[in-house]
């Protein structure tokens, strides 16, 4: 069948293919969802290199991340050239129209993972993204509690404002639009500074320990989500969960009463029709990281708190501590 999407015609094959067996949602339901929230998800993806999380046979089938632009992609969908930590590079899909999202849904894309950069400058992020990840023994309510303190930290260090959204799972994301003046390394350093300040204020509740064995029952602030080629599901993305939950943008005054299961492929279109994109004003703001980078400098100078481990697929980075989990390091003999 053919769908009209903001002036484009997008062909949809196998519209009755079931993607979410528990709810009965089909590929057509997915496409119609992305049409309904089109202006919102385009705001989140516009001009951003975007990795596609594809589930061509639904959530119970095999799936994969597609980083390189798919073969046969229409010429009206532009690409952006990005470089991975390994030094290799690729051209990634870079949506500029709502129809691009529906075109990707035709190929089983459930979740869109945009880089925090724009096509015009792929080496300088324009968003600081904070991922609050509940660890075993904690839940969404614990992430909400951490998010309220995070809001205060952001305001104190530079008058920053964050926009919160559900992850579509148990966690919370807070995005801060920033001036594209800093490298990925510097933005990651700012995220680490935020995490350390959060640890000082909520030591029994928040951690930035990279190794799972050290985290305990706390909210993990995943600073490595700001590293190059690490991405976070976009606002309005559908997540591959039985209930077809979505990553839902929220206002701060909604956090204490919201729950991730409130927002799914069936309920979000009505919310969007009523409220529109509650994060639309992100586009009008752009903040400085100077205060957070100064906090990072003081942490290192006054407390000896330098860099933290990178993800395992990264090459060894300058100033990075030994990338060995603590329990294993204790077993290794001294040189």
Coordinates of C-alpha atoms in Angstrom, one line a residue:
X1 CA 0.0 0.0 0.0
X2 CA 1.0 3.6 -0.3
X3 CA 1.0 6.2 2.4
X4 CA 1.0 10.0 2.0
X5 CA 3.5 11.5 4.4
X6 CA 3.9 15.3 4.4
X7 CA 3.9 15.6 0.7
X8 CA 5.8 12.3 -0.1
X9 CA 4.4 9.0 -1.1
X10 CA 6.0 6.1 0.8
X11 CA 5.3 2.5 -0.2
X12 CA 4.6 0.0 2.6
X13 CA 4.9 -3.7 1.8
X14 CA 3.3 -6.5 4.0
X15 CA 1.4 -3.9 6.1
X16 CA -0.4 -6.7 8.0
X17 CA 2.9 -8.3 9.3
X18 CA 2.7 -8.5 13.1
X19 CA 5.6 -6.7 14.8
X20 CA 4.3 -6.9 18.4
X21 CA 2.5 -10.2 19.0
X22 CA 1.3 -9.5 22.5
X23 CA -0.5 -6.3 21.4
X24 CA -1.2 -7.4 17.8
X25 CA 0.5 -4.2 16.4
X26 CA 1.5 -4.5 12.7
X27 CA 3.9 -2.8 10.4
X28 CA 1.0 -0.5 9.3
X29 CA 0.4 0.4 12.9
X30 CA 4.0 1.3 13.3
X31 CA 4.0 3.5 10.1
X32 CA 0.8 5.2 11.2
X33 CA 2.3 5.9 14.6
X34 CA 5.3 7.6 13.1
X35 CA 3.0 9.7 10.8
X36 CA 1.0 10.7 13.9
X37 CA 4.1 11.9 15.8
X38 CA 6.0 13.0 12.7
X39 CA 6.8 16.6 13.7
X40 CA 8.1 15.5 17.1
X41 CA 10.4 12.7 15.9
X42 CA 11.6 14.8 13.0
X43 CA 12.6 17.5 15.5
X44 CA 14.6 14.9 17.4
X45 CA 16.3 13.5 14.2
X46 CA 16.6 16.4 11.9
X47 CA 20.0 16.7 10.3
X48 CA 21.4 14.1 12.6
X49 CA 23.4 11.0 11.4
X50 CA 21.1 8.2 12.6
X51 CA 21.6 4.5 13.3
X52 CA 18.6 2.3 12.6
X53 CA 17.6 -0.5 15.0
X54 CA 15.9 -2.8 12.6
X55 CA 13.5 -5.7 13.5
X56 CA 12.3 -6.8 10.1
X57 CA 10.4 -9.8 11.5
X58 CA 9.1 -8.0 14.6
X59 CA 10.4 -8.1 18.1
X60 CA 10.5 -11.9 18.3
X61 CA 12.7 -12.2 15.2
X62 CA 16.4 -11.4 14.6
X63 CA 17.4 -7.8 14.7
X64 CA 20.4 -5.6 14.0
X65 CA 21.8 -2.1 14.1
X66 CA 22.3 -0.5 10.7
X67 CA 24.9 2.2 10.8
X68 CA 25.5 2.6 7.1
X69 CA 22.9 4.1 4.9
X70 CA 20.8 1.2 3.5
X71 CA 21.2 0.3 -0.2
X72 CA 18.4 1.6 -2.3
X73 CA 17.7 4.5 0.0
X74 CA 15.8 7.3 -1.9
X75 CA 17.9 10.1 -3.1
X76 CA 15.7 12.6 -1.3
X77 CA 17.1 11.2 2.1
X78 CA 20.5 12.8 2.7
X79 CA 23.4 11.2 4.5
X80 CA 26.2 12.5 6.8
X81 CA 29.8 11.1 6.9
X82 CA 30.8 10.1 10.3
X83 CA 34.0 8.6 11.8
X84 CA 33.9 5.8 14.4
X85 CA 36.4 5.4 17.3
X86 CA 38.3 2.7 15.3
X87 CA 39.1 5.3 12.6
X88 CA 36.7 3.7 10.1
X89 CA 33.9 5.8 8.6
X90 CA 30.5 5.6 7.1
X91 CA 27.7 7.5 5.5
X92 CA 24.6 7.4 7.8
X93 CA 21.0 8.3 7.1
X94 CA 20.3 11.9 8.1
X95 CA 16.6 12.5 8.2
X96 CA 15.3 15.9 7.0
X97 CA 11.7 15.0 6.3
X98 CA 9.0 13.1 8.1
X99 CA 8.7 10.6 5.2
X100 CA 12.2 9.4 5.9
X101 CA 11.1 8.0 9.3
X102 CA 8.2 6.2 7.7
X103 CA 10.5 4.9 4.9
X104 CA 12.8 3.4 7.6
X105 CA 9.7 1.9 9.4
X106 CA 8.9 0.0 6.1
X107 CA 12.2 -1.8 6.6
X108 CA 11.4 -2.8 10.2
X109 CA 13.1 0.1 12.0
X110 CA 11.5 0.4 15.4
X111 CA 14.1 2.6 17.2
X112 CA 16.1 5.6 15.8
X113 CA 19.5 6.3 17.4
X114 CA 20.6 9.7 16.4
X115 CA 24.1 11.0 17.0
X116 CA 24.3 14.2 19.2
X117 CA 25.6 16.2 16.2
X118 CA 24.3 17.8 13.1
X119 CA 25.4 17.0 9.5
X120 CA 27.1 20.4 9.1
X121 CA 29.6 19.6 12.0
X122 CA 29.8 15.9 12.9
X123 CA 32.7 16.3 15.4
X124 CA 31.1 18.8 17.8
X125 CA 28.0 17.6 19.7
X126 CA 25.1 20.0 20.2
X127 CA 23.5 18.0 22.9
X128 CA 24.7 16.8 26.3
X129 CA 22.8 13.6 27.0
X130 CA 22.5 12.2 30.5
X131 CA 21.3 8.6 30.8
X132 CA 19.9 7.6 34.2
X133 CA 19.9 3.8 34.2
X134 CA 18.3 1.9 37.1
X135 CA 20.4 -1.0 38.3
X136 CA 18.9 -4.2 39.8
X137 CA 17.0 -3.3 43.0
X138 CA 16.1 0.1 41.7
X139 CA 13.3 1.3 39.5
X140 CA 11.8 4.2 37.5
X141 CA 10.8 6.0 40.7
X142 CA 14.5 6.0 41.8
X143 CA 15.5 7.4 38.4
X144 CA 12.9 10.2 38.9
X145 CA 14.4 11.1 42.3
X146 CA 17.8 11.3 40.7
X147 CA 16.5 13.4 37.8
X148 CA 15.2 16.1 40.2
X149 CA 18.6 16.4 41.8
X150 CA 20.2 16.4 38.3
X151 CA 18.0 19.3 37.4
X152 CA 19.4 21.3 40.3
X153 CA 23.0 20.4 39.4
X154 CA 22.5 21.5 35.8
X155 CA 21.0 24.8 36.9
X156 CA 23.8 25.4 39.4
X157 CA 26.6 24.8 37.0
X158 CA 26.0 27.2 34.1
X159 CA 22.2 27.7 34.4
X160 CA 21.7 24.7 32.1
X161 CA 18.2 23.4 31.4
X162 CA 17.5 19.8 30.6
X163 CA 14.5 18.2 28.9
X164 CA 13.5 14.8 30.4
X165 CA 12.1 11.8 28.6
X166 CA 11.4 8.1 29.4
X167 CA 13.8 5.6 27.9
X168 CA 10.9 3.4 27.0
X169 CA 12.2 1.0 29.6
X170 CA 12.9 1.7 33.3
X171 CA 15.2 4.6 32.9
X172 CA 15.2 8.3 32.2
X173 CA 17.1 10.5 29.7
X174 CA 17.8 14.2 30.1
X175 CA 19.0 16.1 27.1
X176 CA 20.7 19.6 27.3
X177 CA 21.1 21.5 24.0
X178 CA 24.6 23.0 23.9
X179 CA 26.7 25.2 21.7
X180 CA 28.6 23.0 19.2
X181 CA 32.0 24.2 20.5
X182 CA 33.3 21.1 22.2
X183 CA 34.7 17.8 21.1
X184 CA 33.2 14.4 22.1
X185 CA 36.0 14.0 24.6
X186 CA 35.2 17.4 26.3
X187 CA 31.4 16.7 26.3
X188 CA 32.1 13.3 27.9
X189 CA 34.3 15.1 30.5
X190 CA 31.4 17.4 31.3
X191 CA 29.1 14.4 31.8
X192 CA 31.6 12.8 34.1
X193 CA 31.7 16.0 36.2
X194 CA 27.9 15.9 36.4
X195 CA 28.0 12.3 37.5
X196 CA 30.6 13.0 40.2
X197 CA 28.6 15.9 41.6
X198 CA 25.5 13.7 41.7
X199 CA 27.5 11.0 43.6
X200 CA 28.6 13.6 46.1
X201 CA 25.0 14.8 46.7
X202 CA 23.3 11.3 46.5
X203 CA 26.1 8.8 47.4
X204 CA 23.7 6.0 48.3
X205 CA 21.5 6.6 45.3
X206 CA 23.6 7.5 42.3
X207 CA 26.8 6.0 40.9
X208 CA 29.1 6.5 37.9
X209 CA 31.0 3.3 38.6
X210 CA 31.6 1.7 35.1
X211 CA 32.0 -1.9 36.5
X212 CA 28.7 -3.5 37.3
X213 CA 30.1 -5.2 40.4
X214 CA 30.7 -1.8 42.0
X215 CA 27.3 -0.2 41.2
X216 CA 25.1 -1.8 43.8
X217 CA 21.4 -0.8 44.1
X218 CA 21.9 2.7 42.7
X219 CA 21.0 4.7 39.6
X220 CA 23.9 4.5 37.1
X221 CA 24.7 7.7 35.3
X222 CA 26.1 6.3 32.1
X223 CA 28.7 9.0 31.2
X224 CA 29.9 6.8 28.3
X225 CA 26.7 7.5 26.4
X226 CA 28.4 10.8 25.5
X227 CA 31.3 9.1 23.8
X228 CA 31.7 9.1 20.1
X229 CA 29.4 6.6 18.3
X230 CA 27.4 5.9 21.5
X231 CA 23.8 6.9 20.9
X232 CA 20.5 7.0 22.8
X233 CA 17.1 6.2 21.5
X234 CA 15.4 9.3 20.2
X235 CA 12.3 10.9 21.6
X236 CA 9.2 9.2 20.2
X237 CA 11.1 6.1 19.2
X238 CA 9.3 2.8 19.6
X239 CA 11.2 0.3 21.8
X240 CA 11.3 -3.5 21.1
X241 CA 9.3 -4.4 24.1
X242 CA 6.1 -6.6 24.3
X243 CA 4.0 -3.6 25.3
X244 CA 5.4 -1.4 22.4
X245 CA 6.4 1.4 24.8
X246 CA 8.0 4.5 23.4
X247 CA 10.5 7.0 24.5
X248 CA 8.2 9.7 25.7
X249 CA 9.2 13.4 26.1
X250 CA 7.9 14.8 29.4
X251 CA 7.6 18.1 31.2
X252 CA 9.4 18.3 34.5
X253 CA 6.1 18.7 36.4
X254 CA 4.9 15.3 35.0
X255 CA 7.8 13.2 36.3
X256 CA 6.4 12.2 39.6
X257 CA 3.1 10.9 38.2
X258 CA 4.3 9.5 34.9
X259 CA 5.4 5.9 34.3
X260 CA 7.0 4.4 31.2
X261 CA 4.1 2.0 30.5
X262 CA 1.8 5.0 30.1
X263 CA 3.3 5.8 26.8
X264 CA 3.1 3.3 23.9
X265 CA 2.4 3.0 20.2
X266 CA -1.4 3.2 20.9
X267 CA -1.4 6.0 23.5
X268 CA 1.2 8.5 22.3
X269 CA -0.6 9.7 19.2
X270 CA -3.5 11.0 21.3
X271 CA -1.1 12.7 23.7
X272 CA 0.7 14.2 20.8
X273 CA -2.5 15.5 19.2
X274 CA -3.5 17.1 22.5
X275 CA -0.1 18.6 23.6
X276 CA 2.1 18.6 20.6
X277 CA 5.8 18.1 21.0
X278 CA 6.5 19.1 24.6
X279 CA 10.2 19.4 23.8
X280 CA 9.7 21.7 20.8
X281 CA 11.4 24.6 22.6
X282 CA 14.7 22.7 22.8
X283 CA 15.4 24.1 19.3
X284 CA 15.4 27.6 20.7
X285 CA 18.1 27.0 23.4
X286 CA 21.9 26.5 23.3
X287 CA 23.9 26.4 26.5
X288 CA 27.6 26.6 27.5
X289 CA 29.6 23.8 29.1
X290 CA 32.2 26.2 30.6
X291 CA 31.0 25.8 34.2
X292 CA 30.9 22.0 34.0
X293 CA 34.3 21.8 32.4
X294 CA 35.6 24.1 35.2
X295 CA 34.1 21.7 37.7
X296 CA 35.9 18.8 35.9
X297 CA 39.2 20.7 36.2
X298 CA 38.7 21.3 39.9
X299 CA 37.9 17.7 40.5
X300 CA 41.1 16.7 38.8
X301 CA 43.3 19.4 40.4
X302 CA 41.9 19.3 44.0
X303 CA 40.8 15.6 44.3
X304 CA 42.9 13.8 41.7
X305 CA 39.8 12.7 39.8
X306 CA 40.8 12.1 36.2
X307 CA 39.3 10.2 33.4
X308 CA 37.2 7.0 33.7
X309 CA 37.1 3.8 31.6
X310 CA 35.8 3.9 28.0
X311 CA 33.6 1.2 26.5
X312 CA 35.4 -2.1 25.6
X313 CA 35.3 -1.5 21.9
X314 CA 37.3 1.7 22.1
X315 CA 41.0 2.0 21.6
X316 CA 43.0 2.9 24.6
X317 CA 42.4 6.6 25.2
X318 CA 44.9 9.2 26.6
X319 CA 44.7 9.5 30.3
X320 CA 42.3 6.6 30.7
X321 CA 42.8 4.4 33.8
X322 CA 43.5 0.7 33.5
X323 CA 40.5 -1.0 31.8
X324 CA 40.2 -4.0 34.1
X325 CA 37.3 -4.8 36.4
X326 CA 38.3 -4.3 40.1
X327 CA 37.8 -8.0 41.2
X328 CA 40.0 -9.2 38.4
X329 CA 42.6 -6.6 39.0
X330 CA 42.9 -7.7 42.7
X331 CA 43.6 -11.2 41.6
X332 CA 46.4 -10.3 39.2
X333 CA 49.9 -10.5 40.7
X334 CA 51.9 -7.3 41.0
X335 CA 54.6 -6.7 38.3

